[in-house]
Coordinates of C-alpha atoms and ligand atoms in Angstrom, one line a residue:
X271 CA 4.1 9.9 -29.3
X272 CA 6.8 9.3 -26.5
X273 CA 7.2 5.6 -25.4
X274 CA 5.7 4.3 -22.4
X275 CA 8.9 5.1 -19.8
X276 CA 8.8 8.9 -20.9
X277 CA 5.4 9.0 -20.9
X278 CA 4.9 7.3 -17.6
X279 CA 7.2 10.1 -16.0
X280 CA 6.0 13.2 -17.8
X281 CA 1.8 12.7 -18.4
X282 CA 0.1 15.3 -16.3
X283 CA 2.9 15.8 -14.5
X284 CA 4.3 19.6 -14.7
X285 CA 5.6 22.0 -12.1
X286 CA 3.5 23.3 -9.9
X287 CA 2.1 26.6 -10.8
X288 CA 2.2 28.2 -7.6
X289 CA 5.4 27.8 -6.1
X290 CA 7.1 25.8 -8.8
X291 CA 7.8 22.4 -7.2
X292 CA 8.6 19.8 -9.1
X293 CA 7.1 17.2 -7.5
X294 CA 3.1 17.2 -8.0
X295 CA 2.4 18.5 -4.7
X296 CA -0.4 17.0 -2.1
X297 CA -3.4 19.5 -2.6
X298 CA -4.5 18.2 1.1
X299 CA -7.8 20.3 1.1
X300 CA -11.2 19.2 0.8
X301 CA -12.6 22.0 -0.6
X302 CA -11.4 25.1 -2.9
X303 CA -12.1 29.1 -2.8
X304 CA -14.1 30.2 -6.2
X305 CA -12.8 33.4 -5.5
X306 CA -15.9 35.4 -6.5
X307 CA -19.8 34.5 -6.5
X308 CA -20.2 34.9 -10.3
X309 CA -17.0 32.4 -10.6
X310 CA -18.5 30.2 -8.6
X311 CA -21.8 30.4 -9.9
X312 CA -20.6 29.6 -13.6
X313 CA -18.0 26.9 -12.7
X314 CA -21.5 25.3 -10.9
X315 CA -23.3 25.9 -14.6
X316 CA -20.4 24.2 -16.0
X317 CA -19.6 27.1 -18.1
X318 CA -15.9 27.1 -16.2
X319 CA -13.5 24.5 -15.4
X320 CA -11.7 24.6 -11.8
X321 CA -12.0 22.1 -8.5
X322 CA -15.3 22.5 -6.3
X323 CA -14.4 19.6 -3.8
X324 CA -12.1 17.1 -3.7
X325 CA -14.4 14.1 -4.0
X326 CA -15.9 15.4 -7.5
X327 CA -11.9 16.6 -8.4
X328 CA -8.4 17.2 -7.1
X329 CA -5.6 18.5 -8.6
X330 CA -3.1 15.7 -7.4
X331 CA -5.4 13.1 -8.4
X332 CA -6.1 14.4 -11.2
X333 CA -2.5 14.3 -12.4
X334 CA -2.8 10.1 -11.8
X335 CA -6.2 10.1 -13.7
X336 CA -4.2 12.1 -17.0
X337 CA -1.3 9.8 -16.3
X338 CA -3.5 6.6 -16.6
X339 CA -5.5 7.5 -19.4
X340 CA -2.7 8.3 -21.3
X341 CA -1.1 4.8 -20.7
X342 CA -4.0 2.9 -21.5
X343 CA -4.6 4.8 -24.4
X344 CA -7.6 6.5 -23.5
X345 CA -9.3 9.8 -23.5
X346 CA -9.6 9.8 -19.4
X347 CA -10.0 8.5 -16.5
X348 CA -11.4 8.4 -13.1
X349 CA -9.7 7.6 -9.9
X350 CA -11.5 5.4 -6.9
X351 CA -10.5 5.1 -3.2
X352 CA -10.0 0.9 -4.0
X353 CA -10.4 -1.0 -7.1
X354 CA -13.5 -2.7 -6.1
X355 CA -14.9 1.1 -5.7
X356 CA -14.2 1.6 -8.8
X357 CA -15.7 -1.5 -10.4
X358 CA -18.9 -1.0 -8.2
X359 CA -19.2 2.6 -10.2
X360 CA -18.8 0.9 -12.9
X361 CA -21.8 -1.2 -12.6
X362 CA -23.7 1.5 -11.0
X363 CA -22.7 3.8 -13.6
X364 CA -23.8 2.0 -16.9
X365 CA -26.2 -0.9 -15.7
X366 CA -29.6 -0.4 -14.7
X367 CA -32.4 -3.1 -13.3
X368 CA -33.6 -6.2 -15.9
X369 CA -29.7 -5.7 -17.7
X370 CA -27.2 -8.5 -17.5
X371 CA -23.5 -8.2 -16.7
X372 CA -22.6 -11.5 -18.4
X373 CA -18.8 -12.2 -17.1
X374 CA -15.9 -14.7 -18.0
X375 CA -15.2 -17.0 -14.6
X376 CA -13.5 -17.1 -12.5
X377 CA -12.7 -13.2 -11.1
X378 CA -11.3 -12.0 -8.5
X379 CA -13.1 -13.4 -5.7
X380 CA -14.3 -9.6 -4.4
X381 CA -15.6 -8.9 -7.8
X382 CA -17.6 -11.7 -7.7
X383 CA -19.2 -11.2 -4.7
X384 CA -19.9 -7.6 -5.8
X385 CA -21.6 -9.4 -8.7
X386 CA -24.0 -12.2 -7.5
X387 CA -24.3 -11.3 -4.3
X388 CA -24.9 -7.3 -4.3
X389 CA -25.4 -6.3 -7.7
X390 CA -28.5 -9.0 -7.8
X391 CA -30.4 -7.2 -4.8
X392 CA -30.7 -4.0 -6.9
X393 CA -32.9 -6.3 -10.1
X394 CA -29.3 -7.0 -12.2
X395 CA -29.3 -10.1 -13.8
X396 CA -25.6 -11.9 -13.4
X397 CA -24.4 -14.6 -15.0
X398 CA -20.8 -16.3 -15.5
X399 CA -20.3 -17.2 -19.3
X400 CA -16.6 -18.2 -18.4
X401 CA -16.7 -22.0 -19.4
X402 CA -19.6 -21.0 -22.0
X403 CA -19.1 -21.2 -26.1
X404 CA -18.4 -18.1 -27.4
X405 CA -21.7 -17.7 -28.9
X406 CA -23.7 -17.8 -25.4
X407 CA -21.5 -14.9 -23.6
X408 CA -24.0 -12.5 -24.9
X409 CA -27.7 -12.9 -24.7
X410 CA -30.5 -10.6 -25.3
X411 CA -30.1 -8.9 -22.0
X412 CA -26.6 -8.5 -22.2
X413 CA -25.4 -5.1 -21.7
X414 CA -22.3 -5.5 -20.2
X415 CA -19.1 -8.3 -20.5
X416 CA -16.4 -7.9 -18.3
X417 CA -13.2 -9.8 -18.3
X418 CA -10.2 -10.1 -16.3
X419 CA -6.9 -11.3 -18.1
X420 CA -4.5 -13.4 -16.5
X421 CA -7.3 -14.3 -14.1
X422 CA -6.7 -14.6 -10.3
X423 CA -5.8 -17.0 -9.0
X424 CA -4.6 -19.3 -11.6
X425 CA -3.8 -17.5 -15.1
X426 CA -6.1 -18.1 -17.1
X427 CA -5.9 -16.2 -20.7
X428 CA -9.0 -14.5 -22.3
X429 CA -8.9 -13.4 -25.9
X430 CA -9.2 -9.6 -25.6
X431 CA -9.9 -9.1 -29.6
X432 CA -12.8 -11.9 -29.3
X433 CA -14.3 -9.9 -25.9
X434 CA -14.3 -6.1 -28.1
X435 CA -15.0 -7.6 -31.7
X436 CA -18.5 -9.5 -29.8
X437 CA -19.4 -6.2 -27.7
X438 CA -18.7 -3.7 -30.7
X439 CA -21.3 -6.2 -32.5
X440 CA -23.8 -6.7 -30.3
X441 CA -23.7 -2.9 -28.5
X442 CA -22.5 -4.5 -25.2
X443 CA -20.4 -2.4 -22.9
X444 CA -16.9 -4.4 -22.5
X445 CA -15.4 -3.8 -19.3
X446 CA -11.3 -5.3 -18.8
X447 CA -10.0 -5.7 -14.9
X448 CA -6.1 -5.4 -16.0
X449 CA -4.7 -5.3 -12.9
X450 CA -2.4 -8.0 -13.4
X451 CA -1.3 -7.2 -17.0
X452 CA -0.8 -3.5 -16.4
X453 CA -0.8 -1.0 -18.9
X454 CA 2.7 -1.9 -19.5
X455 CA 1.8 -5.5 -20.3
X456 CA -1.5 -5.5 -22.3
X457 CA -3.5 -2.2 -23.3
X458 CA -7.5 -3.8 -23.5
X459 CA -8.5 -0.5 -25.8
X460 CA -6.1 -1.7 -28.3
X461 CA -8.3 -5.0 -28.7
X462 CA -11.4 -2.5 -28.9
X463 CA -13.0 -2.8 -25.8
X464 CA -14.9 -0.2 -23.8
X465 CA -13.5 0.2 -20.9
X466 CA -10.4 -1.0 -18.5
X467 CA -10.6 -1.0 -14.5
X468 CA -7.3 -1.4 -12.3
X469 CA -6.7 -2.6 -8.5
X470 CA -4.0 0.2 -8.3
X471 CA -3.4 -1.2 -5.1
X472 CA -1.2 -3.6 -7.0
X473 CA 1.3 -3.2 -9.5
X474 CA 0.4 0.7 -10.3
X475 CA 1.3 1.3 -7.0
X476 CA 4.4 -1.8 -6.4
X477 CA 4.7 -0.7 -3.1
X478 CA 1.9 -2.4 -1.2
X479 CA 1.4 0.6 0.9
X480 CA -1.6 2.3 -0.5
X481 CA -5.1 1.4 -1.4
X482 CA -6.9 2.6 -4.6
X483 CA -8.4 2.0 -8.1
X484 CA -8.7 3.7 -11.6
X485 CA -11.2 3.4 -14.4
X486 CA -10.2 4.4 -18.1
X487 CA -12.3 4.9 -21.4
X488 CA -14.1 7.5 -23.8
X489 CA -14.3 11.2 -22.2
X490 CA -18.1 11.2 -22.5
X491 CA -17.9 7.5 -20.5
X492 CA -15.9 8.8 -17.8
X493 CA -17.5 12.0 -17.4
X494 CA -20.6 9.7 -17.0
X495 CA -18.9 7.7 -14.5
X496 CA -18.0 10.6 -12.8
X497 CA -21.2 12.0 -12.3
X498 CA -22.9 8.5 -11.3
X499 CA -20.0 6.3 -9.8
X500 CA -18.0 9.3 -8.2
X501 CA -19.9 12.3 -7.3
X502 CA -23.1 10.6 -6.0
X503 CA -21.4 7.2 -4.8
X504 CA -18.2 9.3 -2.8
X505 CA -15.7 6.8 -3.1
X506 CA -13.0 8.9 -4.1
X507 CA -9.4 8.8 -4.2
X508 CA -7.6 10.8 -1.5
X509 CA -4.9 13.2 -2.5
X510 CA -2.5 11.6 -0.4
X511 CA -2.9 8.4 -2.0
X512 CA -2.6 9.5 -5.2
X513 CA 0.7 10.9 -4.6
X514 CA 2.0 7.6 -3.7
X515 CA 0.3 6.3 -6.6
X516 CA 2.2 8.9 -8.7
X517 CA 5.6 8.0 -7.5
X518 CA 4.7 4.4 -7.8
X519 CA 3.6 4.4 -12.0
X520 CA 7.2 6.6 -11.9
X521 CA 8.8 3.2 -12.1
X522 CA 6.0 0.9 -13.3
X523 CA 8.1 0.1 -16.6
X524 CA 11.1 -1.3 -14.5
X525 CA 9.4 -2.9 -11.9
X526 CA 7.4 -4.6 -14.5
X527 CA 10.4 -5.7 -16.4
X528 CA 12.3 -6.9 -13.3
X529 CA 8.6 -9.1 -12.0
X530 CA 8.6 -10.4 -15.3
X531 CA 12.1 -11.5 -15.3
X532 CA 11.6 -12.9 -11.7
X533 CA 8.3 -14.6 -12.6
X534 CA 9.5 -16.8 -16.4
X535 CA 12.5 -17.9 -13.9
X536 CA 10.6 -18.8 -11.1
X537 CA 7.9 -20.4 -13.7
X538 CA 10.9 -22.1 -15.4
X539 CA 12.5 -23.5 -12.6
X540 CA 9.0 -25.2 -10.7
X541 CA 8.0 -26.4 -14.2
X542 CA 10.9 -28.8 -14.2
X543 CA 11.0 -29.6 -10.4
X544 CA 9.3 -33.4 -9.6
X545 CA 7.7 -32.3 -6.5
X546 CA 5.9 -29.6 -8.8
X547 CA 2.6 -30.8 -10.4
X548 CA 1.9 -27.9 -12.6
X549 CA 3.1 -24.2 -13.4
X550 CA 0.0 -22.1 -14.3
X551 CA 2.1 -19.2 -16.2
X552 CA 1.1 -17.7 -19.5
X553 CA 4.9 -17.1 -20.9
X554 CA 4.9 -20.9 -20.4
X555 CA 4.7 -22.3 -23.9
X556 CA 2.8 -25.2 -22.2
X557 CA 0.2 -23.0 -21.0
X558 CA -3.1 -23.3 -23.1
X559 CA -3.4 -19.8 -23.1
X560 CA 0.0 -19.2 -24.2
X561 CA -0.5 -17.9 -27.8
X562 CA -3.5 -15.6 -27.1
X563 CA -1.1 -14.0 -24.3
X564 CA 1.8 -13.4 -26.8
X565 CA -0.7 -11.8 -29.2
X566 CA -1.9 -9.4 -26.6
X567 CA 0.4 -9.1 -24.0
X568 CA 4.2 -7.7 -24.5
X569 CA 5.4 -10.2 -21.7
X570 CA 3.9 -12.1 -19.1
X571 CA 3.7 -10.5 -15.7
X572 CA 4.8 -11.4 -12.5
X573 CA 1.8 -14.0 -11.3
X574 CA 2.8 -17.6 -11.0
X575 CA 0.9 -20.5 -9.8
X576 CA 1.5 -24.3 -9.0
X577 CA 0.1 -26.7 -7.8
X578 CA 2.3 -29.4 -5.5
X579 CA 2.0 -33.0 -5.8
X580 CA 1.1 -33.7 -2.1
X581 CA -2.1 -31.7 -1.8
X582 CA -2.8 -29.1 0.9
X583 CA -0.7 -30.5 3.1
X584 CA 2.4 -30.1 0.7
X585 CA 1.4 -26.1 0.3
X586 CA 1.2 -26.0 3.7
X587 CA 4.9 -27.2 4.5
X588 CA 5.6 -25.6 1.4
X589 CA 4.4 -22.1 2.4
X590 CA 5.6 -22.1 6.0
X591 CA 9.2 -22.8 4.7
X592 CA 9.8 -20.4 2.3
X593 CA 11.5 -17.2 4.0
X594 CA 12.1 -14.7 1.1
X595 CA 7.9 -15.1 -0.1
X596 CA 5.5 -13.6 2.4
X597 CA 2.5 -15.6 3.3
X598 CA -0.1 -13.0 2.5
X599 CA -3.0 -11.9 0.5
X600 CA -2.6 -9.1 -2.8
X601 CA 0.1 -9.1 -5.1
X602 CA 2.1 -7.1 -7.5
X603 CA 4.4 -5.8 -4.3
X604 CA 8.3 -4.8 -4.9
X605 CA 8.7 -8.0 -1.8
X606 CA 7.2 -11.6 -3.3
X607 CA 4.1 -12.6 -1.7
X608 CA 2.4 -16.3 -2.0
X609 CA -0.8 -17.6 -0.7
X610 CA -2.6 -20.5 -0.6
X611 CA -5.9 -19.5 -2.3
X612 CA -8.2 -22.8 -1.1
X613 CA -7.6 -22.1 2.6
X614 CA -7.9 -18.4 2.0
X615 CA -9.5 -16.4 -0.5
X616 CA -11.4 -19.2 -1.8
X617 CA -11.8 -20.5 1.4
X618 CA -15.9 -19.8 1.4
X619 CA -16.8 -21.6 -2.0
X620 CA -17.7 -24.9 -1.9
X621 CA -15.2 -27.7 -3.0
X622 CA -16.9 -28.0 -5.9
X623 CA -16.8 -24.6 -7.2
X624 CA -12.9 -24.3 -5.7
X625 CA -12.4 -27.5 -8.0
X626 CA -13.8 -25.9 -10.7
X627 CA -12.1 -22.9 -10.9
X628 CA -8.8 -25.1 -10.4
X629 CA -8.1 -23.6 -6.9
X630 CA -7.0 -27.3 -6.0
X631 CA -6.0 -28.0 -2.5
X632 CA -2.2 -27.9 -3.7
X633 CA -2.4 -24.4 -5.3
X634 CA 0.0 -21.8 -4.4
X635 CA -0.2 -18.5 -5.9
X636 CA 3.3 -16.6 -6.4
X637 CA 3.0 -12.7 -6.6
X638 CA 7.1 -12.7 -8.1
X639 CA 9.0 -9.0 -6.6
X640 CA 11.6 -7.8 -7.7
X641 CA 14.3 -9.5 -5.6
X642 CA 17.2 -11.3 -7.9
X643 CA 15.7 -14.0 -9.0
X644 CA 18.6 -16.4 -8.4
X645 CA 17.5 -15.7 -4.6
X646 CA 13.7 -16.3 -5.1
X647 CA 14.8 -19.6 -7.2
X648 CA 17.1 -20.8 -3.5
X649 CA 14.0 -20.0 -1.4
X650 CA 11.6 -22.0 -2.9
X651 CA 14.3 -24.7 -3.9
X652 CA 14.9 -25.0 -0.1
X653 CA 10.9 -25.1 0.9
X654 CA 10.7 -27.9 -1.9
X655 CA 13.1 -29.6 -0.4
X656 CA 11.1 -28.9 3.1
X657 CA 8.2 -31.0 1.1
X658 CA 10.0 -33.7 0.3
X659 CA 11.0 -35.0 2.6
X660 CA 8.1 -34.1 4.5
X661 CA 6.6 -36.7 2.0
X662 CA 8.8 -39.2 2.7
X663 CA 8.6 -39.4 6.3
Ligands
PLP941 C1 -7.8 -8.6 -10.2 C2 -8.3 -7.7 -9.1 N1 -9.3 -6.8 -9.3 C3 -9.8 -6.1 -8.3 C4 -9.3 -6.2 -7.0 C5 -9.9 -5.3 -5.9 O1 -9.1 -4.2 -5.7 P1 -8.9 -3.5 -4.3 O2 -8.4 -4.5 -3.3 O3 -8.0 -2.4 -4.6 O4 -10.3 -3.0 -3.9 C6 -8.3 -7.1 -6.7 C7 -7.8 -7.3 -5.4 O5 -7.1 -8.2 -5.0 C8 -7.8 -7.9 -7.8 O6 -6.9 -8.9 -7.6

């Protein structure tokens, strides 16, 4: 098998058959010609492959659904119009009333809401097993455990081989958000579990100028989830995106390298500065889920978080000083991005929850691009700076 660079280029990709181009063109059409009634008629008995309408199929998405499967190590995939539409399939997909999703807290905020606020209108049962033993995650309703690794917004490390050794014993669907890690970073199928959903919006993408997601499993899975989650749901990928998405997983290997270079500096630098509390990183050998993350990640991504001594007042000086880190929601961008999750995101939970989950008042979360990091390092050196002697005064 070619490694990951190669393959990241070359999967699904081939010249057009048409006219030869190079480049996977934009099939911008939302329908396509059978070219006879009996064609038509047996490609509708499934007895022929070939593209009926582009939000069951299209031939430019289709080369980022070969392309992501292959990466992740599995037998296909299924591309969304955002990554929550493509979690929300999921769900639809392979849960029915009276089942439980059991997942490990906190998620992404969006997911969640998907999860106890949606999902429970429609009879699921929902319940977050995150700060649970081990042995309650799954319970005699369980028929799904989904996990997100590095969680958002503060790194925490799930153990991926715990997650597929538990579903593959009980019969429980695992599901893996790996948005942050990346294919490049940590492959969830290795660790055996069932499935892995992406925010492509993010990192797949790197360019924060397209919206989408991706699913990725077993053939008879996604065919499934294509039926279901796809074809009756309609949230589908457009062929325009996925050509951005295409040239974007081009040069997910070197972006990833380069926001993982950017993020152990950045992580190094804060853990040793005084007006830093704490570095949430995972490459951090500090970090209590350091160990897990070297067994099943190939290095640490480009998420940082820390939280600053003086509270949200300190993030707040902290945030409007720096000049190189936009102040803005999402992440995995080529340009750094920080936000302040308590005043934002997590802005509708109640303190107690926000405590919980350690989105403390004095958390920043640092989505690391791909700038030198000697320059990232003098931006937030100077917005520290900005904090302390806002402290003093
Ligand atoms: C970990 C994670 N999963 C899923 C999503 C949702 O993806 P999208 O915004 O593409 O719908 C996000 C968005 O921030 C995310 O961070």
């Amino acid at each position: 098998m070619k490694r990951f660079r190669t393959r990241a280029l070359h999967v699904g990709s081939r010249p057009d058959p048409t006219t030869g181009a190079h480049v996977t063109p934009v099939y911008r059409t939302s329908t396509f010609a059978y070219g006879s009634f009996d064609r038509g008629a047996r490609m509708f008995a499934g007895e022929e492959p070939g593209y009926v309408y582009t939000r069951i199929g299209n031939p430019t998405v289709r080369v980022f659904e070969e392309k992501l499967a292959d990466l992740e190590g599995a037998e296909d995939a299924v591309a969304f119009s955002s990554g929550m539409a493509a979690i929300a399939a999921v769900a639809l997909t392979f849960l029915k009333p009276g089942d439980e999703l059991a997942f490990l807290g906190p998620l992404y905020g969006g997911t969640e809401g998907l999860f106890l606020e949606t999902l429970v209108r429609f009879g699921l049962k929902v319940r977050d097993v995150g700060d649970r033993p081990e042995s309650e995650w799954i319970g005699p309703e369980t028929r799904m455990l989904y996990v997100e690794t590095p969680t958002n917004p503060t790194l925490r490390i799930h153990d991926l081989e715990r997650v597929g050794a538990l579903g593959r014993e009980h019969g429980v669907l695992t599901v893996a958000d790996n948005t942050f890690a990346t294919p490049y970073l940590t492959r969830p199928l290795e660790f055996g579990l069932d499935l892995v959903v992406h925010s492509a919006t993010k990192y797949l993408s790197g360019h924060g100028d397209v919206i989408g997601g991706v699913v990725a499993g077993r053939a008879e899975a996604m065919e499934e989830l294509r039926m279901h989650g796809l074809r009756h749901v309609g949230g589908a990928m457009s062929p325009a995106d996925a050509f951005l998405f295409l040239r974007g997983v081009k040069t997910l290997a070197l972006r990833m390298e380069a926001h993982c270079d950017g993020a152990e500096a950045v992580a190094a630098y804060l853990a040793n500065h005084p007006a830093v509390a704490r570095v949430h990183y995972p490459g951090l050998p500090q970090h209590p889920g350091h160990e897990i993350a070297a067994r099943q990640m190939d290095r640490y991504g480009g998420m940082v978080a820390l939280e600053l001594h003086g509270g949200q007042e300190a993030a707040r000086v902290f945030l409007d000083g720096l000049e190189l880190f936009t102040q803005a929601v999402s992440l995995g961008d080529v340009e750094s991005l920080a936000t302040h999750p308590a005043s934002t995101t997590h802005e509708l939970l109640p303190p107690e929850v926000r405590e919980r989950q350690g989105v403390t008042p004095g958390l920043v979360r640092l989505s690391v691009g791909i700038e030198d990091p000697r320059d990232l390092i003098e931006d937030l050196e100077q917005a520290l700076e900005r904090v302390e002697r806002s402290l003093v005064s």
